[in-house]
Coordinates of C-alpha atoms in Angstrom, one line a residue:
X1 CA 8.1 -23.3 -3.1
X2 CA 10.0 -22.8 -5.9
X3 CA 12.3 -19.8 -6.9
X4 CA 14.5 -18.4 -9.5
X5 CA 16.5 -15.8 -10.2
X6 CA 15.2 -14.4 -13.5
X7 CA 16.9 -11.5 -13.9
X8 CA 20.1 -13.2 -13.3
X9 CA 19.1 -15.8 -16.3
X10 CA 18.1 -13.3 -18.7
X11 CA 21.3 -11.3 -18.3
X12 CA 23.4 -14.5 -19.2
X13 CA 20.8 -14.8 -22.5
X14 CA 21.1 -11.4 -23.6
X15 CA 24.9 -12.0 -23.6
X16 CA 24.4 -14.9 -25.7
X17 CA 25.4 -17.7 -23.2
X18 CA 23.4 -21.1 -22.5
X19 CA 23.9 -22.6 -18.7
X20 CA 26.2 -24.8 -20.8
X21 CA 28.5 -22.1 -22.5
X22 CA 28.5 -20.2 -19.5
X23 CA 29.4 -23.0 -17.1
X24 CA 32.3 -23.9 -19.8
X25 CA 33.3 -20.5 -19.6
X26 CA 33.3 -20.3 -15.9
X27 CA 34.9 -23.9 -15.5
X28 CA 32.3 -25.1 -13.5
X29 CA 29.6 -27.6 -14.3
X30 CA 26.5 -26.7 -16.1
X31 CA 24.2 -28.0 -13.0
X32 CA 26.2 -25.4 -10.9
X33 CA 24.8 -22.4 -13.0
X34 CA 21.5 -23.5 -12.9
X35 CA 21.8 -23.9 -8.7
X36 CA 22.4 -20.5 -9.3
X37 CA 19.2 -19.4 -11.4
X38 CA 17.5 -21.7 -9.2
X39 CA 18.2 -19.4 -6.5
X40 CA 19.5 -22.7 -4.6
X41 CA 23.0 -21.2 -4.0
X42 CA 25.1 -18.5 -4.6
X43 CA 28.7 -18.6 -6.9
X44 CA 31.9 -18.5 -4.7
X45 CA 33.5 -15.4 -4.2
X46 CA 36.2 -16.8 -6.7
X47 CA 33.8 -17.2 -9.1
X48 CA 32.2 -13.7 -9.0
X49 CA 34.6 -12.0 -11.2
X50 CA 34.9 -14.1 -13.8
X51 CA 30.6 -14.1 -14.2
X52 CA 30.8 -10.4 -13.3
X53 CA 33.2 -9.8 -16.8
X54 CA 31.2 -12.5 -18.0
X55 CA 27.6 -11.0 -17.8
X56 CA 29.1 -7.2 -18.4
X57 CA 28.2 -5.8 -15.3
X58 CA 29.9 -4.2 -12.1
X59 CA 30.2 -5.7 -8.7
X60 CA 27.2 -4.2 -7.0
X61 CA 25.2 -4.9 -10.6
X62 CA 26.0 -8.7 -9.6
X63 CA 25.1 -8.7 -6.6
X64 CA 21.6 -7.0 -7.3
X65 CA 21.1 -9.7 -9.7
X66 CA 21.4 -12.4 -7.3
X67 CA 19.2 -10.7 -4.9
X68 CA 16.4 -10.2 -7.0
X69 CA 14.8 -13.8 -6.5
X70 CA 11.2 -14.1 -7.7
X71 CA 9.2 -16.6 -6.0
X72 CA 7.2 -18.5 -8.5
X73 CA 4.8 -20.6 -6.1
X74 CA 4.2 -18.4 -3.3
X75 CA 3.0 -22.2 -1.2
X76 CA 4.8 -23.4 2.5
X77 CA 6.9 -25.7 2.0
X78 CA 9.7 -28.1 3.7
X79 CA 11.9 -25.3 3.2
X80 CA 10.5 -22.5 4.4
X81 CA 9.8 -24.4 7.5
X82 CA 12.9 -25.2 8.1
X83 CA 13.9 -21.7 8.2
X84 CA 11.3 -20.5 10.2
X85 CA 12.6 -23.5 12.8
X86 CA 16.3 -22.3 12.2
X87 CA 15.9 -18.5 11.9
X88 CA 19.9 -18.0 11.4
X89 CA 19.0 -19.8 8.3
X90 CA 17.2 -17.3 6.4
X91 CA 18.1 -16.8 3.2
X92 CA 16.8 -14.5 -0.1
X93 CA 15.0 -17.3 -1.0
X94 CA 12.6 -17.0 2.2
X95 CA 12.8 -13.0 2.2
X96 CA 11.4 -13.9 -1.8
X97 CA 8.6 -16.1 -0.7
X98 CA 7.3 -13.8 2.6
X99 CA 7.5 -10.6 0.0
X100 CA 5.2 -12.4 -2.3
X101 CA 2.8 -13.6 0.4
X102 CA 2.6 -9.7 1.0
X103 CA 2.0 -8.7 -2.1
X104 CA -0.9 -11.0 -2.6
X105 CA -2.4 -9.7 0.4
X106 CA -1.9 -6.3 -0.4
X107 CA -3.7 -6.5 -4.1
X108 CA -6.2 -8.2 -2.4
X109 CA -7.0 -5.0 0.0
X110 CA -9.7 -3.4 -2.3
X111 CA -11.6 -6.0 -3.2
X112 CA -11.4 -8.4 0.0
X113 CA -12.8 -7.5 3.6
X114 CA -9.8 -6.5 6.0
X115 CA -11.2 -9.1 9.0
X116 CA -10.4 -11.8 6.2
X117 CA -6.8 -10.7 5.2
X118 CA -6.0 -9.7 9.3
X119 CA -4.6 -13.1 10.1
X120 CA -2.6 -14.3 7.0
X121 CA -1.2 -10.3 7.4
X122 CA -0.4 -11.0 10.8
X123 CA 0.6 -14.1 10.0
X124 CA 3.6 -13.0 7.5
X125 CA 4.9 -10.3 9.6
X126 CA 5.4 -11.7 12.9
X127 CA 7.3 -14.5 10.3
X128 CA 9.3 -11.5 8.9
X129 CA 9.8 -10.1 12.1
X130 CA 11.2 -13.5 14.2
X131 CA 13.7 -13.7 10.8
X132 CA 14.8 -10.2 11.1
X133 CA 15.4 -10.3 14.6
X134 CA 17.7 -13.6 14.1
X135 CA 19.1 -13.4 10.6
X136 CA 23.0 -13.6 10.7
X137 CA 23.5 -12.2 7.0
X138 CA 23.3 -8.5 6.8
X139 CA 22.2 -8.7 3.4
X140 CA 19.5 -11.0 4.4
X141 CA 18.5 -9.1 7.2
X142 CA 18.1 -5.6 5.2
X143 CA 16.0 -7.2 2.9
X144 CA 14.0 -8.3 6.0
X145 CA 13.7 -5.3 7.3
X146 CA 12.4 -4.0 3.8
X147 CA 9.5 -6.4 3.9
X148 CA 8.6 -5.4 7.6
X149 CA 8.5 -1.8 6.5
X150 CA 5.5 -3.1 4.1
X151 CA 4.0 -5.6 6.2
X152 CA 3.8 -3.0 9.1
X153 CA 2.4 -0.3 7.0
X154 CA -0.6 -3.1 5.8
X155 CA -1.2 -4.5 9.2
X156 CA -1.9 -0.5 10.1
X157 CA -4.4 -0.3 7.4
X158 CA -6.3 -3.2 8.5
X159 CA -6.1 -3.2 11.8
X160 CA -7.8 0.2 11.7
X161 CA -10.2 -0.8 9.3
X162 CA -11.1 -4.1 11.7
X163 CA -11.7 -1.3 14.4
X164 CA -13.7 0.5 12.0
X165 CA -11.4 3.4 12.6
X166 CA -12.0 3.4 16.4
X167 CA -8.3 1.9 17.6
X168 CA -5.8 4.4 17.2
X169 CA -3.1 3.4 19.1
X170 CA -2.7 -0.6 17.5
X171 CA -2.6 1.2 14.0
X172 CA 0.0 4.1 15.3
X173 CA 2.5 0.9 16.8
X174 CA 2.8 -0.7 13.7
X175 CA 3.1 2.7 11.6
X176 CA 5.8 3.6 13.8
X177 CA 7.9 -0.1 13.8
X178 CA 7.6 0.8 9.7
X179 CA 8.5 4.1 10.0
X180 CA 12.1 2.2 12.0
X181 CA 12.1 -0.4 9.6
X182 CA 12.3 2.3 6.6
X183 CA 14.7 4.3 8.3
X184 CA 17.2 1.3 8.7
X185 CA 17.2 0.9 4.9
X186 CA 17.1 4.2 4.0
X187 CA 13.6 4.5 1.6
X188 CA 11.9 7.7 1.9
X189 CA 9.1 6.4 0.0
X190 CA 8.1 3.7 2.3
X191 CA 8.8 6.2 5.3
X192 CA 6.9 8.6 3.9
X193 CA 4.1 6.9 3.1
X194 CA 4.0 5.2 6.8
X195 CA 3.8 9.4 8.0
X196 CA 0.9 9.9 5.7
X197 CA -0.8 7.0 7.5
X198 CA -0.5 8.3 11.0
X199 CA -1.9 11.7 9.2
X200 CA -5.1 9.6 8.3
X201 CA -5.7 8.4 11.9
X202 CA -5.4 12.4 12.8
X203 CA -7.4 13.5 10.0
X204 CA -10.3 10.7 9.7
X205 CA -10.0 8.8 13.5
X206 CA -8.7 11.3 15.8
X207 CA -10.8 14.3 14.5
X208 CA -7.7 17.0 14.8
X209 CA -7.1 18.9 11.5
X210 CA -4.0 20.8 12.3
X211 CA -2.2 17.5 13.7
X212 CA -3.1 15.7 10.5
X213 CA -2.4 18.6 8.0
X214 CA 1.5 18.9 10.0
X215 CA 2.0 15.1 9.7
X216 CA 0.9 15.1 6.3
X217 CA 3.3 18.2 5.5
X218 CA 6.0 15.8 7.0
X219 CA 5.2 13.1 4.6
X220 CA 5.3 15.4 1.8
X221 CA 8.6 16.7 3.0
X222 CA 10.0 13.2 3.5
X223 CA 9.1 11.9 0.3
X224 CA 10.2 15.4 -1.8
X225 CA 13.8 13.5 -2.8
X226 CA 12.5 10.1 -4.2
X227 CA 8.5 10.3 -4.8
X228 CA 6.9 12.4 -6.7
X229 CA 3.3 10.3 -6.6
X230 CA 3.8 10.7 -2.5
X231 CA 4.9 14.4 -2.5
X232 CA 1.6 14.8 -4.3
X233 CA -0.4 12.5 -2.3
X234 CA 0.4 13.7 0.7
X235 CA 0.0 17.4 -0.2
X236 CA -3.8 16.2 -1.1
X237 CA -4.5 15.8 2.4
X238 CA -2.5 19.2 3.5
X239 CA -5.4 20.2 1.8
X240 CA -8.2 18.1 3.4
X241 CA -6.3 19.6 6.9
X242 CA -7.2 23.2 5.7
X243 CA -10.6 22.5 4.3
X244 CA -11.6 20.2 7.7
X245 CA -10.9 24.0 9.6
X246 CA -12.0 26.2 6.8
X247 CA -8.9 27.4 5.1
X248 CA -10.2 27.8 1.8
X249 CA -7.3 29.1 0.1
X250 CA -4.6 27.8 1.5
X251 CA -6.7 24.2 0.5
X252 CA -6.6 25.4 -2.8
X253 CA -3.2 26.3 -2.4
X254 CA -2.0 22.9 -1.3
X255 CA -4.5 21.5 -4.5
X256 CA -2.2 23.3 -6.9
X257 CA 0.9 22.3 -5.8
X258 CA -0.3 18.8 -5.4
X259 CA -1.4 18.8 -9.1
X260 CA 2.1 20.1 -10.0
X261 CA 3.7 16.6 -9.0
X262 CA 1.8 14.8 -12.3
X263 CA 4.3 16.3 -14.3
X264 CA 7.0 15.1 -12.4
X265 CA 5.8 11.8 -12.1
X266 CA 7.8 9.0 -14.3
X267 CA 8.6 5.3 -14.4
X268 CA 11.0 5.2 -11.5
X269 CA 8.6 6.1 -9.0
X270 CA 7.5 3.2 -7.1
X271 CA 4.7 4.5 -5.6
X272 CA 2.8 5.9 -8.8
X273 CA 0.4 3.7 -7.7
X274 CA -0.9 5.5 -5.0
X275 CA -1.4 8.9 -7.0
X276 CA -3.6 9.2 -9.9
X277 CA -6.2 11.7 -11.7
X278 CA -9.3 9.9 -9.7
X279 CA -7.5 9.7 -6.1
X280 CA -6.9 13.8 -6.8
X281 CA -10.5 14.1 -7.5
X282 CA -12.1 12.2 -5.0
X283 CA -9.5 13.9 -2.1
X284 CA -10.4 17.4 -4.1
X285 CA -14.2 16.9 -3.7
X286 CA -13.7 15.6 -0.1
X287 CA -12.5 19.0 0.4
X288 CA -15.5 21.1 -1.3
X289 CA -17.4 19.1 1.1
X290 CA -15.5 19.9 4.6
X291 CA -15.7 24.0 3.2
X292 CA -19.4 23.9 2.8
X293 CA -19.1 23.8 -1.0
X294 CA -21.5 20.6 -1.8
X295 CA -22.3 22.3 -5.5
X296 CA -18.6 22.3 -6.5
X297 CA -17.4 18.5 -4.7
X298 CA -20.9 16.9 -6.8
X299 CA -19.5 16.9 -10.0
X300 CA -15.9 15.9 -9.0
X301 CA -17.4 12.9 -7.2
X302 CA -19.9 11.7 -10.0
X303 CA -16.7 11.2 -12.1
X304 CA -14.6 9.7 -9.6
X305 CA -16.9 7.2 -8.2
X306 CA -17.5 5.8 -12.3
X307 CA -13.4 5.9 -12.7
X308 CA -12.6 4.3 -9.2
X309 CA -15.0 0.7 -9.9
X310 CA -11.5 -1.2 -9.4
X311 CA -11.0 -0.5 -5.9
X312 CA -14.2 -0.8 -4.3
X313 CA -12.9 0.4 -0.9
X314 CA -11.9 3.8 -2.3
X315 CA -15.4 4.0 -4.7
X316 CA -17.3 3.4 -1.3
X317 CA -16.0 6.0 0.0
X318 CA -16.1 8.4 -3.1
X319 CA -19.8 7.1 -3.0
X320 CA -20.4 8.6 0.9
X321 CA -19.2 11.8 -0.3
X322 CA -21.0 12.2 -3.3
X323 CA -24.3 10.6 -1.3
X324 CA -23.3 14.2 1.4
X325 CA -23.3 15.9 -1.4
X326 CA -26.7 15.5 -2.9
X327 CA -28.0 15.6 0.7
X328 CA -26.3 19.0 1.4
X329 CA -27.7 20.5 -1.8
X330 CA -31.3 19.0 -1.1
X331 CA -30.9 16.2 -3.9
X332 CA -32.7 13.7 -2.4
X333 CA -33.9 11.2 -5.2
X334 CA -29.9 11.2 -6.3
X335 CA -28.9 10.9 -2.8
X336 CA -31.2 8.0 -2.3
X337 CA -29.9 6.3 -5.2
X338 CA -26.2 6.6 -4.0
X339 CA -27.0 5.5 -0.8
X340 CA -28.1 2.1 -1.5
X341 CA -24.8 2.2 -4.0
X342 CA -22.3 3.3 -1.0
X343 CA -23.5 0.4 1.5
X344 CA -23.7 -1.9 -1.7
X345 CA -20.0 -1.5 -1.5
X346 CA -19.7 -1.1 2.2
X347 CA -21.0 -4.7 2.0
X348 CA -18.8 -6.0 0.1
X349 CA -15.8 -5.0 1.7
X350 CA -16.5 -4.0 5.1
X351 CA -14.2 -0.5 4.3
X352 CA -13.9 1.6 7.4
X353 CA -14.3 5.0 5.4
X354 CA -16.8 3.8 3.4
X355 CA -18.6 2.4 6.6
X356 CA -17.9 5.9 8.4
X357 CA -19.9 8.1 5.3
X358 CA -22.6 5.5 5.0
X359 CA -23.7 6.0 8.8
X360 CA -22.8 10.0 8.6
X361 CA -25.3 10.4 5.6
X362 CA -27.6 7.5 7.3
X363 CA -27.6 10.3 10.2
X364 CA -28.0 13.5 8.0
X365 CA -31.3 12.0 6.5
X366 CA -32.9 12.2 9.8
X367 CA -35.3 14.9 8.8
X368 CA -37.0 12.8 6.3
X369 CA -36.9 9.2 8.4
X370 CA -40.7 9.6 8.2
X371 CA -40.6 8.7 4.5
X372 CA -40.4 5.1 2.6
X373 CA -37.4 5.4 1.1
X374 CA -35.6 7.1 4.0
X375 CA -36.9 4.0 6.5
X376 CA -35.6 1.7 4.0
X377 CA -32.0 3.2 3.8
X378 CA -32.0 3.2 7.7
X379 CA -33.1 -0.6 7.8
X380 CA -30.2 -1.5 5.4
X381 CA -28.1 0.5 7.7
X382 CA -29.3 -1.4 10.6
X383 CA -28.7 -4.4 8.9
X384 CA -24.9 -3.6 8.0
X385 CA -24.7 -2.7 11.8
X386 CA -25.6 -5.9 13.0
X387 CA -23.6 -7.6 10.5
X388 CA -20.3 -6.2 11.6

């Protein structure tokens, strides 16, 4: 495994040092500031400073420099090993390489099954977790605690998707340790989004609107001082809480002031990910469908399921809606044609809410099982059964 403290070593460029010129400036040798980019140790207290002057930057600035490490091959090594056999040990370094491993896992969400990423997730945050629980530097031990907030929130995800959304309780353990975890460092993002979690298992698993629509008003609430992507997210399914009981206007309500948030989205806001123009539309048309308004979710789904082909996990399920919709309005050669598209996907990746829809439109083309194209819709949904 190798590391390196880049943003450390491009600080010392921009200030027009090489290692050597710095070291000569510093009195130590030049193999001593490149232990440091290396990530292999860390200057003396003696030392800091002089390379604080140095680089131009305070205290704390210094110190967030030599915490960012970057991990540039994310493989096991003697190392890593080591620390995992000497958990006092733990260092950046291995906080570095266990935050990549998640991260890899994580991008790999939409486009890999869940029962194949389960164990290497598992995996990384029982590793996280034995460090945390023995890690003697504090510093060392919040940035542990950092990574188990993620790891926790991803083992949630899957875990629930293994159970094909029937396990509530494993999912609501871990979405509570991540909830601790986030509260111990103080990130309202990562907090909040582990609440808006818990308000999908209530929602989508549990079947209870009003508990789902409070704990997603809670995420929303939580996340209202750092995030505006997970204010907005979250107010999205306030409004799939009202639609599920038929709150029509307050739905539309909690729409408009979830749209509101785009504007005060910007490029601080770590979790922008989670909130964009096609995740609005395909949690807006999800609504139209729970209030009995299949004409209005249709075209909203058409374009989300075209925008959404990167993340096949969130298309299958834009797919199972648009597939109700056509269904609902009596479309039945478009419905047809979705259908084979939603467990196309639902194949691929083995998505809980994507699996869900395909077997809730699978059941609401009963009245036409007599028919050709009907019988083969319910032998390819036969077929997924059996493969699961």
């Amino acid at each position: 495994m190798a590391a390196k403290r880049v943003r450390l070593a491009q600080r010392r460029k921009a200030m027009g040092f090489s290692q050597e010129k710095l070291a000569e400036h510093l009195g130590v040798e030049r193999s001593t500031v490149g232990r440091w980019e290396s990530a292999d140790t860390e200057p003396q207290p003696w030392h800091r400073p002089k390379l604080a002057r140095a680089l131009q930057v305070s205290d704390d600035e210094l110190q967030a420099l030599l915490d960012d490490v970057t991990v540039i091959q994310a493989q096991p090594s003697e190392r890593m090993n080591y620390v995992l056999q000497n958990p006092s040990s733990a260092d950046m370094v291995a906080v570095a390489y266990l935050h990549e491993r998640l991260r890899q896992l994580d991008e790999s969400y939409d486009h890999t099954s869940s029962t194949a990423i389960l164990g290497p997730a598992g995996q990384v945050h029982g590793q996280v977790k034995f460090l945390r629980e023995n890690a003697t530097n504090p510093r060392v031990r919040r940035a542990l605690y950092e990574v188990e907030a993620d790891s926790a929130t991803l083992m949630s995800q899957l875990v629930w998707d293994v159970s094909q959304r029937r396990d509530h309780q494993a999912p609501l353990t871990y979405l509570d340790e991540a909830v601790d975890a986030a509260r111990h460092v103080r990130d309202p993002s990562v907090e909040s989004y582990a609440v808006l979690r818990k308000s999908f298992i209530a929602l989508y698993g549990e079947k209870d609107a009003t508990k789902g629509r409070h704990l997603a008003q809670q995420a929303a609430e939580v996340a209202q001082v750092a995030s505006p992507s997970l204010t907005g997210l979250s107010l999205l399914h306030v409004a799939e809480g009202y639609a599920m009981t038929g709150g029509l206007k307050e739905c539309e309500d909690a729409l408009k002031k979830a749209e509101t948030q785009f504007d005060r989205v910007n490029g601080d806001d770590v979790s922008a990910q989670y909130y964009t123009i096609n995740e609005f539309n395909r949690l807006a048309g999800s609504c139209y469908l729970f209030l009995g308004l299949p004409e209005r979710a249709e075209p909203i789904l058409r374009a989300t399921t075209k925008a959404l082909a990167a993340k096949k996990k969130s298309q299958a399920i834009a797919l199972g809606n648009l597939t109700l919709a056509f269904i609902r309005q009596g479309k039945l050669d478009e419905a047809a044609d979705t259908m084979h598209r939603t467990i196309d996907a639902v194949e691929l990746t083995r998505g809980g809410g994507g699996l869900n829809l395909a077997f809730s439109a699978g059941r609401e083309l009963r009245p036409w099982r007599g028919e050709a194209w009907a019988q083969d819709i319910n032998d390819r949904l036969l077929a997924l059964m059996a493969a699961i």
